[in-house]
PDB file of C-alpha atoms and ligand atoms in Angstrom:
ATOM      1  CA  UNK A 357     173.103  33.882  10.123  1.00  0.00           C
ATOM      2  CA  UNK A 358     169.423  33.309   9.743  1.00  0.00           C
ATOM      3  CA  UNK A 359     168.407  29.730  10.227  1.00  0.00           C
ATOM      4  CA  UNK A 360     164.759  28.564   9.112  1.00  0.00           C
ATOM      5  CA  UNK A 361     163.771  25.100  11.110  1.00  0.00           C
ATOM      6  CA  UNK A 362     160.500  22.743   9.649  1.00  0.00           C
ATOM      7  CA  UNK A 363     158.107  25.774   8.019  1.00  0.00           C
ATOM      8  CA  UNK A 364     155.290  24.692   7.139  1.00  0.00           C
ATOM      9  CA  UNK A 365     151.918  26.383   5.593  1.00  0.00           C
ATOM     10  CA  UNK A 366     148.821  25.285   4.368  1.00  0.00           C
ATOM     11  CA  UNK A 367     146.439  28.136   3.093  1.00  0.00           C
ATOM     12  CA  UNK A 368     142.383  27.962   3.944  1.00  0.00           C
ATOM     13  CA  UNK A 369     141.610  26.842  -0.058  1.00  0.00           C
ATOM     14  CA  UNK A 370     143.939  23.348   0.974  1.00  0.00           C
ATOM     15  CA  UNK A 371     146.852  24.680  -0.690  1.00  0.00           C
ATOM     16  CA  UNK A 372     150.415  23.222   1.003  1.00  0.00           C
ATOM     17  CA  UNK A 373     152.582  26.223  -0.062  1.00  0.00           C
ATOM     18  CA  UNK A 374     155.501  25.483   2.405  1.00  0.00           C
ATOM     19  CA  UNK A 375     156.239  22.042   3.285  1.00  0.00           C
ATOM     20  CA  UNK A 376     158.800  21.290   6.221  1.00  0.00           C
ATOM     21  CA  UNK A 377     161.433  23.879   4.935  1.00  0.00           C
ATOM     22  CA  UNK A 378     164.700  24.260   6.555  1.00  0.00           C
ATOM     23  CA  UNK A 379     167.293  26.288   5.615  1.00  0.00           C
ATOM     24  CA  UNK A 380     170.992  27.861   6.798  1.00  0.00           C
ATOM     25  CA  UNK A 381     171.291  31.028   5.485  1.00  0.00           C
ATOM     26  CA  UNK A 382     175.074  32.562   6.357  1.00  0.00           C
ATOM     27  CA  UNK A 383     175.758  36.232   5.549  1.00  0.00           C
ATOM     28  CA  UNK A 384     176.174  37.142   1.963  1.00  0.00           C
ATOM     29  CA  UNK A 385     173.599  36.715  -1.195  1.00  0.00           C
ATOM     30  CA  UNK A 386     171.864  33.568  -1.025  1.00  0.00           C
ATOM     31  CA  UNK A 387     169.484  32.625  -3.595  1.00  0.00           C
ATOM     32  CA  UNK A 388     166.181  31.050  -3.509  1.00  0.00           C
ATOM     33  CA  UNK A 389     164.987  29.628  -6.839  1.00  0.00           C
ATOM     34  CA  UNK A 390     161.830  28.113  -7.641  1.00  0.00           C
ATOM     35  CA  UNK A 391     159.139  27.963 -10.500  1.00  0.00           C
ATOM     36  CA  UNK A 392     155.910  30.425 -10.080  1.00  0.00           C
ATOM     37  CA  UNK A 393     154.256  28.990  -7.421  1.00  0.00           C
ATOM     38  CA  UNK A 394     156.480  27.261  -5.600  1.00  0.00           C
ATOM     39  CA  UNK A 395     155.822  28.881  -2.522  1.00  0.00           C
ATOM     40  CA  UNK A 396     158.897  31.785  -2.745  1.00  0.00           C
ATOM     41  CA  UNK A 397     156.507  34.321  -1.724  1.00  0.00           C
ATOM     42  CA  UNK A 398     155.024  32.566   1.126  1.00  0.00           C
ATOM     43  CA  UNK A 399     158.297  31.973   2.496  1.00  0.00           C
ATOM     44  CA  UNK A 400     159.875  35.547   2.338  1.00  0.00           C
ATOM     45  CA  UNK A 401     156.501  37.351   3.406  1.00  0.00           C
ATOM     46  CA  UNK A 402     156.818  34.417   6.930  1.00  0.00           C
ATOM     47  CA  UNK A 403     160.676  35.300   7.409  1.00  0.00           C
ATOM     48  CA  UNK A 404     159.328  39.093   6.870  1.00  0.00           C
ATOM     49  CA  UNK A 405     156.985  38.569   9.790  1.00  0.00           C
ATOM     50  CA  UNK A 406     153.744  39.744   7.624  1.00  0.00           C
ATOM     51  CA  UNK A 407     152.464  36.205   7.452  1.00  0.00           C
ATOM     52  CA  UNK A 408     152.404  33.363  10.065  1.00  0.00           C
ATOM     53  CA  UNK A 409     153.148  29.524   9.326  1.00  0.00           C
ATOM     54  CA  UNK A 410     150.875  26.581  10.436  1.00  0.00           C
ATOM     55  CA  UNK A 411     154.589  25.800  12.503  1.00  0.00           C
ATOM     56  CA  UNK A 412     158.387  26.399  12.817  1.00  0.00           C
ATOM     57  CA  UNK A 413     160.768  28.920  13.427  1.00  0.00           C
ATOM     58  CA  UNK A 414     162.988  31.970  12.079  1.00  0.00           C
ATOM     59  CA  UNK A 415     165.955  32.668  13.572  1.00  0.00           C
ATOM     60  CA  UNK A 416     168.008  35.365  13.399  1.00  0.00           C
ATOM     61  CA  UNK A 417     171.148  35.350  14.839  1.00  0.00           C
ATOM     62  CA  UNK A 418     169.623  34.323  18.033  1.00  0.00           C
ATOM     63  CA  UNK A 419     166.527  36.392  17.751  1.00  0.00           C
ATOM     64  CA  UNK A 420     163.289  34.067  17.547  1.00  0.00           C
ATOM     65  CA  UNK A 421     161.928  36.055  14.564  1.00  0.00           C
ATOM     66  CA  UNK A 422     158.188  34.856  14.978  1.00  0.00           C
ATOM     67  CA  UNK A 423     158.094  35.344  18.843  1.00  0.00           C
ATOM     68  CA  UNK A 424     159.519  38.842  18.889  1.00  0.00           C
ATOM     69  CA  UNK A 425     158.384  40.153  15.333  1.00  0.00           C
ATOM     70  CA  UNK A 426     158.865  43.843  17.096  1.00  0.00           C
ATOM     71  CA  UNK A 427     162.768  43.154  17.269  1.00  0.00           C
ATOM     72  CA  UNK A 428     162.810  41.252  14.029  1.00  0.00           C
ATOM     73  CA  UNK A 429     161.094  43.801  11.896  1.00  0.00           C
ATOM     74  CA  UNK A 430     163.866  46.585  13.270  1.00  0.00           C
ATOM     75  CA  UNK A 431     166.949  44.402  11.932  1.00  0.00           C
ATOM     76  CA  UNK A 432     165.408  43.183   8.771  1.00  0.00           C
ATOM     77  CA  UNK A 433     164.392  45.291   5.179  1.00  0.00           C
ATOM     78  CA  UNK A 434     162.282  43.676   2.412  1.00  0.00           C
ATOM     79  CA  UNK A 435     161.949  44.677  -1.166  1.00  0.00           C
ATOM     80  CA  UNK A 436     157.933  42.985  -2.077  1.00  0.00           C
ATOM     81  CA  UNK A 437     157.547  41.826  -5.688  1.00  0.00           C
ATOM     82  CA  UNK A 438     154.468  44.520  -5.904  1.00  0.00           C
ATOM     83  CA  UNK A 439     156.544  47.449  -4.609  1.00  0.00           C
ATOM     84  CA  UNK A 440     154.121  50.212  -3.849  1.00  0.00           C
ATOM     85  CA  UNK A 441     155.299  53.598  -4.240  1.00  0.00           C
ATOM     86  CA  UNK A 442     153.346  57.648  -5.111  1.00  0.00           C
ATOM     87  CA  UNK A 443     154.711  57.907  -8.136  1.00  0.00           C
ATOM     88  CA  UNK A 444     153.991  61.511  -8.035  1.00  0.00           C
ATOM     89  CA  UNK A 445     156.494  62.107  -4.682  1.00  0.00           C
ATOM     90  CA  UNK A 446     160.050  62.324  -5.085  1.00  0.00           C
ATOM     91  CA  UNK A 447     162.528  60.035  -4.596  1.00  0.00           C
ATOM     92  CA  UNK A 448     164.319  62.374  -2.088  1.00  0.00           C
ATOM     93  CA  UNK A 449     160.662  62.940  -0.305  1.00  0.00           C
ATOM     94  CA  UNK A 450     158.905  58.924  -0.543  1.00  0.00           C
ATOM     95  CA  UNK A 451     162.251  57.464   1.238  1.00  0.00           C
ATOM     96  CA  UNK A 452     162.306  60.487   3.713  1.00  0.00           C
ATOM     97  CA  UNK A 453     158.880  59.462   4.404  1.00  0.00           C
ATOM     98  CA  UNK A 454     160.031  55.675   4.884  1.00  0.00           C
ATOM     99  CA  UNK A 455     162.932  57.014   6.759  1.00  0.00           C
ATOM    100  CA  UNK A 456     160.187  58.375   9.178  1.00  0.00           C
ATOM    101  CA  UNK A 457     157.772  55.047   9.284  1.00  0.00           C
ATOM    102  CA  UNK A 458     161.170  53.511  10.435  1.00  0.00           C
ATOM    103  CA  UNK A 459     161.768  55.740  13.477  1.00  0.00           C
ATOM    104  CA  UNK A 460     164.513  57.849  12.265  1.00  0.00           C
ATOM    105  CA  UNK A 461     162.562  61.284  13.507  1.00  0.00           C
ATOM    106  CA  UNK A 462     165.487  63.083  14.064  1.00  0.00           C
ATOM    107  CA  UNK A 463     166.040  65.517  11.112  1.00  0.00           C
ATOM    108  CA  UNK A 464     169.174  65.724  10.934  1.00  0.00           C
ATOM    109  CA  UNK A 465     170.154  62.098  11.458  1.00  0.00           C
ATOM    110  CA  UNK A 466     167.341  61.526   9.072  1.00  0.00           C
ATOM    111  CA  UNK A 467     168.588  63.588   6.071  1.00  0.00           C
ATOM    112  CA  UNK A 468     172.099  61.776   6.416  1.00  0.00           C
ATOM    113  CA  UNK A 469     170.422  58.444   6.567  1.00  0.00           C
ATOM    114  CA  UNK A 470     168.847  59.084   3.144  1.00  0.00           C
ATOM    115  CA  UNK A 471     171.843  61.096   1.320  1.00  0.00           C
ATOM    116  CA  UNK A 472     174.037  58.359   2.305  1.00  0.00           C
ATOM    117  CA  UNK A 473     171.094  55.597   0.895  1.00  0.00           C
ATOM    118  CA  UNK A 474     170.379  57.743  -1.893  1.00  0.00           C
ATOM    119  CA  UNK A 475     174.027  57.885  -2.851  1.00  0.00           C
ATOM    120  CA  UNK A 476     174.610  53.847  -2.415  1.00  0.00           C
ATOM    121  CA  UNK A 477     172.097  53.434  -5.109  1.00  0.00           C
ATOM    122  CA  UNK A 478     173.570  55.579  -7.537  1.00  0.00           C
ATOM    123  CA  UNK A 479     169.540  57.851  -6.733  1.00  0.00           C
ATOM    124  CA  UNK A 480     171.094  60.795  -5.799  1.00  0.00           C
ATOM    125  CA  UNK A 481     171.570  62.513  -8.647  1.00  0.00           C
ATOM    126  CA  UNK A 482     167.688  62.183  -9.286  1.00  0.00           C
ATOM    127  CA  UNK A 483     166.758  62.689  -5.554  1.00  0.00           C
ATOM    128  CA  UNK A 484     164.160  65.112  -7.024  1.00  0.00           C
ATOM    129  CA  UNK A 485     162.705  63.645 -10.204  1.00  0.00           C
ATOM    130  CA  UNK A 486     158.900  61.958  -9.375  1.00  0.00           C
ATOM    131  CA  UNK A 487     159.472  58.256  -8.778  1.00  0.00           C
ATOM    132  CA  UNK A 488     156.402  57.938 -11.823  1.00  0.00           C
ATOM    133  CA  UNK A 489     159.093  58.755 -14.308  1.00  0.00           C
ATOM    134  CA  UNK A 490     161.577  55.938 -13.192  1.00  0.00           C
ATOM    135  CA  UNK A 491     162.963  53.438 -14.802  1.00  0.00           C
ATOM    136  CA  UNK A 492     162.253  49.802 -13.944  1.00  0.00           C
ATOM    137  CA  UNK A 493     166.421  49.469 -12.505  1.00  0.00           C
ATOM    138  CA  UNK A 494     165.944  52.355 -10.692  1.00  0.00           C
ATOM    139  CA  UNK A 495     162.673  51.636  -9.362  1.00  0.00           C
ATOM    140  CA  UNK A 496     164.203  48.760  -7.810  1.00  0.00           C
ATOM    141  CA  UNK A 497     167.320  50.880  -6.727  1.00  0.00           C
ATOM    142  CA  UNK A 498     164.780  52.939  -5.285  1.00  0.00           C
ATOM    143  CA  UNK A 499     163.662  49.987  -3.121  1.00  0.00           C
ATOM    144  CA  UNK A 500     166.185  48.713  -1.779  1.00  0.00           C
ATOM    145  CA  UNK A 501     167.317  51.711  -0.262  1.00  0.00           C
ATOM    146  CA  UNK A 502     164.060  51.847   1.295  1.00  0.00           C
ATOM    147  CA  UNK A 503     164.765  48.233   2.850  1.00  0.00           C
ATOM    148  CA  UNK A 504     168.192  49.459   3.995  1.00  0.00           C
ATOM    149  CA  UNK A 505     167.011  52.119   6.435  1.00  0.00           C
ATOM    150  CA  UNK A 506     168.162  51.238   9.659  1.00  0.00           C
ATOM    151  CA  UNK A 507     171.055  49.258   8.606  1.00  0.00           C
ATOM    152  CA  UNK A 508     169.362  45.658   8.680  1.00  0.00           C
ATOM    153  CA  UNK A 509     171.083  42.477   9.451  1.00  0.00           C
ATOM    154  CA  UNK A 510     168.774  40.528   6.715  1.00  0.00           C
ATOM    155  CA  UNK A 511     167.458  42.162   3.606  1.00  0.00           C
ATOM    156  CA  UNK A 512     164.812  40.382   1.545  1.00  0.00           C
ATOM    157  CA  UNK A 513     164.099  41.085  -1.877  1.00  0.00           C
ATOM    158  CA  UNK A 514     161.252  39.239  -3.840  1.00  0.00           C
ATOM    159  CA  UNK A 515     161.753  38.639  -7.598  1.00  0.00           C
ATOM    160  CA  UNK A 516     163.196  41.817  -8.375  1.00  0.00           C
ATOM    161  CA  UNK A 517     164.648  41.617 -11.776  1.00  0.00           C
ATOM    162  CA  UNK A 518     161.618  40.524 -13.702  1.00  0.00           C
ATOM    163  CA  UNK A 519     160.971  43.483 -16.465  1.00  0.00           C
ATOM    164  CA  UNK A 520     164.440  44.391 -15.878  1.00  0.00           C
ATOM    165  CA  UNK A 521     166.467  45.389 -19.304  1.00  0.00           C
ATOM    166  CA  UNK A 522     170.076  43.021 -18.642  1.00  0.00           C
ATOM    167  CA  UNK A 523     171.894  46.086 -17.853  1.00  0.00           C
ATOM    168  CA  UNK A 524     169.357  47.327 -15.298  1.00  0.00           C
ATOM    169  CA  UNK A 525     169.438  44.000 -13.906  1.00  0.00           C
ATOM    170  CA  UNK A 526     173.397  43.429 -13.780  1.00  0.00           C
ATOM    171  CA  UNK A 527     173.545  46.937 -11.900  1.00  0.00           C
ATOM    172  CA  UNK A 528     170.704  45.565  -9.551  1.00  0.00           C
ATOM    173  CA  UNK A 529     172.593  42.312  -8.867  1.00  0.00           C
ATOM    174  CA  UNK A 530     175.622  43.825  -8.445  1.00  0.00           C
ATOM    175  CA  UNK A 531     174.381  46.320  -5.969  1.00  0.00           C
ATOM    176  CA  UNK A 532     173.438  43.619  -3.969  1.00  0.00           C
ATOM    177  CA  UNK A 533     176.110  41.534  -3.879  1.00  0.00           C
ATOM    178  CA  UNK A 534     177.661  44.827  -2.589  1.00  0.00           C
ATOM    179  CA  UNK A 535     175.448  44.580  -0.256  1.00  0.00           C
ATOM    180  CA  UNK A 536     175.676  41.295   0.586  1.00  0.00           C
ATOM    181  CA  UNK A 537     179.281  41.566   1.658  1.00  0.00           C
ATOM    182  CA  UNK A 538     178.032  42.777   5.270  1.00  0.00           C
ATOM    183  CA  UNK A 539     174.458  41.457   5.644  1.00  0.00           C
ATOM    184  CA  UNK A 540     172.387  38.456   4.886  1.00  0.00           C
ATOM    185  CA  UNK A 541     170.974  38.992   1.342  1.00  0.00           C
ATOM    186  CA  UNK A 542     167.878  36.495   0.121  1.00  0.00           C
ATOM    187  CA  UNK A 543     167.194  36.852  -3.434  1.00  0.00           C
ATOM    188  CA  UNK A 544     164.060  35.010  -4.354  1.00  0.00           C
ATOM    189  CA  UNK A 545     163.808  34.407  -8.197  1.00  0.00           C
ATOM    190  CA  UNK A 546     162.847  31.559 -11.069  1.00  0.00           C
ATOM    191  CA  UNK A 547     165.648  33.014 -12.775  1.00  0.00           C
ATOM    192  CA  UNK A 548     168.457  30.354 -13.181  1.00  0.00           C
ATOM    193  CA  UNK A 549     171.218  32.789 -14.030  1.00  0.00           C
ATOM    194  CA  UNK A 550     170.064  35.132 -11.429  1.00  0.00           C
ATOM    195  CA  UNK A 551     171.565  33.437  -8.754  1.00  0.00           C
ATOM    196  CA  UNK A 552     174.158  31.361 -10.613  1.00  0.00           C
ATOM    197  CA  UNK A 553     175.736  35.004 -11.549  1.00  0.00           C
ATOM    198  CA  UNK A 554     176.211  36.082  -7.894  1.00  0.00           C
ATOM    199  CA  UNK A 555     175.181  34.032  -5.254  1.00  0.00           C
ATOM    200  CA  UNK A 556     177.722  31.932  -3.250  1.00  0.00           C
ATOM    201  CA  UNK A 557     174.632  29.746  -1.780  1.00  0.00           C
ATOM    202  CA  UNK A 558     171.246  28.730  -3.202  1.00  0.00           C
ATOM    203  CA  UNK A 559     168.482  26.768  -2.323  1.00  0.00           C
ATOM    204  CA  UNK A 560     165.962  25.310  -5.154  1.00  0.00           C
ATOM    205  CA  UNK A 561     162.138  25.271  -3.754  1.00  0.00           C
ATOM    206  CA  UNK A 562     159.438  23.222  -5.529  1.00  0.00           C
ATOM    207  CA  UNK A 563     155.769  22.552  -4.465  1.00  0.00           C
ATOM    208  CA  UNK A 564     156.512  24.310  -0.905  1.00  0.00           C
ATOM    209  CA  UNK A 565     159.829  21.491  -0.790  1.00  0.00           C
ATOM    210  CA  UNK A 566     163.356  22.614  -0.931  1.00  0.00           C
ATOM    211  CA  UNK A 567     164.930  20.193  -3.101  1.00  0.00           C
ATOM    212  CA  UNK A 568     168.705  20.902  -2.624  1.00  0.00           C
ATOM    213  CA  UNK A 569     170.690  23.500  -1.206  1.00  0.00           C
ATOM    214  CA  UNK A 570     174.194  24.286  -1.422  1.00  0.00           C
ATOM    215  CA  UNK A 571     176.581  26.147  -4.128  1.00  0.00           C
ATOM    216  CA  UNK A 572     174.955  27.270  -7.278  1.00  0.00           C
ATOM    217  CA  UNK A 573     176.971  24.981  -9.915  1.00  0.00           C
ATOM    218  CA  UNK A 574     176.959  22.228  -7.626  1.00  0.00           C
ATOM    219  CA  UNK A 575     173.144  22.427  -6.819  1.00  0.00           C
ATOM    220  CA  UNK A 576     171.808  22.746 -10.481  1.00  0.00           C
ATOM    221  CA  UNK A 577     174.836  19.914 -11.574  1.00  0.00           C
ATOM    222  CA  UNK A 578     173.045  17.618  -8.623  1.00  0.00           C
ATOM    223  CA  UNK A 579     169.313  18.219 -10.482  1.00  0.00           C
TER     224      UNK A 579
HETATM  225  P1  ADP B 693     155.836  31.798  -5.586  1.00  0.00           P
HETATM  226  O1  ADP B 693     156.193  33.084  -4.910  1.00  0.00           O
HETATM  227  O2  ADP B 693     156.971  30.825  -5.650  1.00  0.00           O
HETATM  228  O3  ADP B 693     155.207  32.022  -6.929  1.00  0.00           O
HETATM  229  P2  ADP B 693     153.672  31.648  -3.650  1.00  0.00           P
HETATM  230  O4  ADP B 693     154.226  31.570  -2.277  1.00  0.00           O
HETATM  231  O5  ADP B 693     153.156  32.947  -4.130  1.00  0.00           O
HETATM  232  O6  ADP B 693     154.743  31.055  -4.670  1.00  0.00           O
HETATM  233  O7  ADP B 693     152.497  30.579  -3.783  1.00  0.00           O
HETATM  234  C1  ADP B 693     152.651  29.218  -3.397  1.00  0.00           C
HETATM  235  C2  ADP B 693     151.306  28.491  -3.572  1.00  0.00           C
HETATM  236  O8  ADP B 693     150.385  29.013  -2.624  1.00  0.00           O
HETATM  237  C3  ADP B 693     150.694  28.717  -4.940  1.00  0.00           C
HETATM  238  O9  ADP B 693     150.019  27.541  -5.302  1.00  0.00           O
HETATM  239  C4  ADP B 693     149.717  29.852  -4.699  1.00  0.00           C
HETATM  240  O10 ADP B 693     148.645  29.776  -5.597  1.00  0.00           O
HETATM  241  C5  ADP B 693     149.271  29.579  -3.276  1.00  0.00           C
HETATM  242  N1  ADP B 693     148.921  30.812  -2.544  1.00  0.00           N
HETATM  243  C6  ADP B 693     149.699  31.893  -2.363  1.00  0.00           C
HETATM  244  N2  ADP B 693     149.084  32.818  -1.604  1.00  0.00           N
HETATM  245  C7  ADP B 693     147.875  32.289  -1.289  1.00  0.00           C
HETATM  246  C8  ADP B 693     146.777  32.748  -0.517  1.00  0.00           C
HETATM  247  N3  ADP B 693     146.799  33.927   0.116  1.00  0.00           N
HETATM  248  N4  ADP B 693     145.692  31.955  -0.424  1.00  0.00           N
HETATM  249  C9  ADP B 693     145.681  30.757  -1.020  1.00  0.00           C
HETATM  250  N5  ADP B 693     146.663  30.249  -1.751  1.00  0.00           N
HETATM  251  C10 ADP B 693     147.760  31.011  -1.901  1.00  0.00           C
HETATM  252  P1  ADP B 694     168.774  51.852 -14.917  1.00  0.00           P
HETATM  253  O1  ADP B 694     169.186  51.361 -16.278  1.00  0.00           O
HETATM  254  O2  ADP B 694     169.581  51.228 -13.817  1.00  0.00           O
HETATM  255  O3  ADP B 694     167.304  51.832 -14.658  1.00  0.00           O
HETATM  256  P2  ADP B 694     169.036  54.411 -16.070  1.00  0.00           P
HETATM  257  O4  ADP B 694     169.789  53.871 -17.258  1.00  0.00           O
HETATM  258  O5  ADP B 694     167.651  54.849 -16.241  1.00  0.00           O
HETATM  259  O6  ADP B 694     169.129  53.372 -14.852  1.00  0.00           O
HETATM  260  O7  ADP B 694     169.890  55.595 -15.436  1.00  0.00           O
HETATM  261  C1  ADP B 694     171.277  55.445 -15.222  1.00  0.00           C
HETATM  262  C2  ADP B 694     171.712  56.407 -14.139  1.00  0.00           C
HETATM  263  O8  ADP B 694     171.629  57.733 -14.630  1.00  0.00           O
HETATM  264  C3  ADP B 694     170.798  56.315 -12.949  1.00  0.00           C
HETATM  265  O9  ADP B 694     171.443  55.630 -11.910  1.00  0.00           O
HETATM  266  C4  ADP B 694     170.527  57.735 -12.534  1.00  0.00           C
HETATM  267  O10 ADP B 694     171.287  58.064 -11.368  1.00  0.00           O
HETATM  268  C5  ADP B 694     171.002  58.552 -13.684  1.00  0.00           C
HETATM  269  N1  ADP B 694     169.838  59.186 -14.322  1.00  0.00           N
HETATM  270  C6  ADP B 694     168.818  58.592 -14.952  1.00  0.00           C
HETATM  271  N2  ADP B 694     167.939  59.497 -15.397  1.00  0.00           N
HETATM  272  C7  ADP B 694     168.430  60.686 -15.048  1.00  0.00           C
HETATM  273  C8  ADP B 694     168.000  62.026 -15.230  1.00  0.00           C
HETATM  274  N3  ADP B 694     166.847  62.293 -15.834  1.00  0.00           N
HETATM  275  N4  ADP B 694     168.753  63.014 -14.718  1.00  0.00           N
HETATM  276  C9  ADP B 694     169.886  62.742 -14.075  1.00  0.00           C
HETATM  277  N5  ADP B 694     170.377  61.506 -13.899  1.00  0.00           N
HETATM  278  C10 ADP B 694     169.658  60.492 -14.371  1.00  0.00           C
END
């Protein structure tokens, strides 16, 4: 359960990109909508510890996310919106080398870690094609098993099905609501249908506000 209490963020050009949010996130795929520039960003780059709030807190089941960002960055993966990858390394290779940033330094351990990853994303077959020559679906594949190493208890994932083809982006969605079965899943997205498809909870987020939160149907009926 990750449980987000009064966030708040103004940026230095005046700009109030979160205002007072709170939010109850249980496990499972919860989604976040929002228009560009709603503040979607802000919020998943402050829950991903890379960016502070004027005030508030993160919580993670019991772990004060902001206070200990150590401990929170070990039990939490995030998929950016500008995913930066060499597209001239390999699959197999770029997530061994994430696999490594994340502490995993025992080889052997290591190399099951990423089979196993490689194989949840449907990437193993490929393991050695150049991550240049992928597809935008499996790009994304691609990152989230990057933000799975270490078996996180929250995985965030920042508008990932924009330039997505609709079968790319059913397989995406559908990996993570496979993924969402165990672990807290926050999809952040202006797509409507993106989280009326598969998400059991939403929030909608406007000019840093969170209008209404609550069951996808429900939510957008209450609009
Ligand atoms: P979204 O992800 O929903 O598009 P963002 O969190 O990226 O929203 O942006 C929310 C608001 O904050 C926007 O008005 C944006 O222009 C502004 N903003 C985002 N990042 C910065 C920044 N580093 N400095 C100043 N303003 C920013
Ligand atoms: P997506 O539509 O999700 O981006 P693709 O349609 O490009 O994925 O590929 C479908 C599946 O086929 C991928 O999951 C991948 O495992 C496999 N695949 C794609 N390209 C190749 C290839 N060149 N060689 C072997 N398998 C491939």
């Amino acid at each position: 359960m990750l449980s987000i209490r009064s966030l708040s963020k103004t940026y230095g050009n005046g700009v109030r990109a979160l205002r007072d949010v709170s939010l109850e996130i249980p496990t499972g795929m919860f989604g976040l909508l929002g228009p560009n520039g709603a503040g979607k960003s802000t919020l998943m780059r402050t829950i991903a510890t890379l960016q502070d709030p004027d005030s508030g807190s993160v919580m993670l089941d019991g772990l004060d996310v902001l206070a200990d960002k150590q401990a929170a960055r070990e039990q939490l993966g995030y998929l950016p919106q500008e995913f930066g990858v060499y597209p001239k390394e390999t699959a197999l290779a770029m997530l061994e080398h994430f696999a490594v940033l994340k502490g995993l330094v025992n080889d052997k351990e290591r190399h099951a870690v990423v089979e196993a990853l490689l194989r949840q994303v449907n990437l193993w077959e490929v393991r050695h094609h150049r991550l240049g020559g992928f597809s935008g679906g499996m790009r994304q594949r691609f990152g989230i098993a990057q933000a799975l190493i270490g078996d996180p208890k929250l995985i965030i994932v920042d508008e990932p099905t924009a330039g997505l083809d609709p079968e790319e982006r059913n397989r995406f969605l559908n990996l993570l609501a496979e993924i969402g079965e165990k672990v807290v899943v926050i999809l952040s997205t202006h797509i409507v249908e993106d989280v009326t498809d598969l998400c059991p909870r939403m929030a909608i987020i406007s000019r840093g506000e969170v209008l209404l939160q609550g069951e996808p149907l429900e939510t957008i009926r209450s609009l």
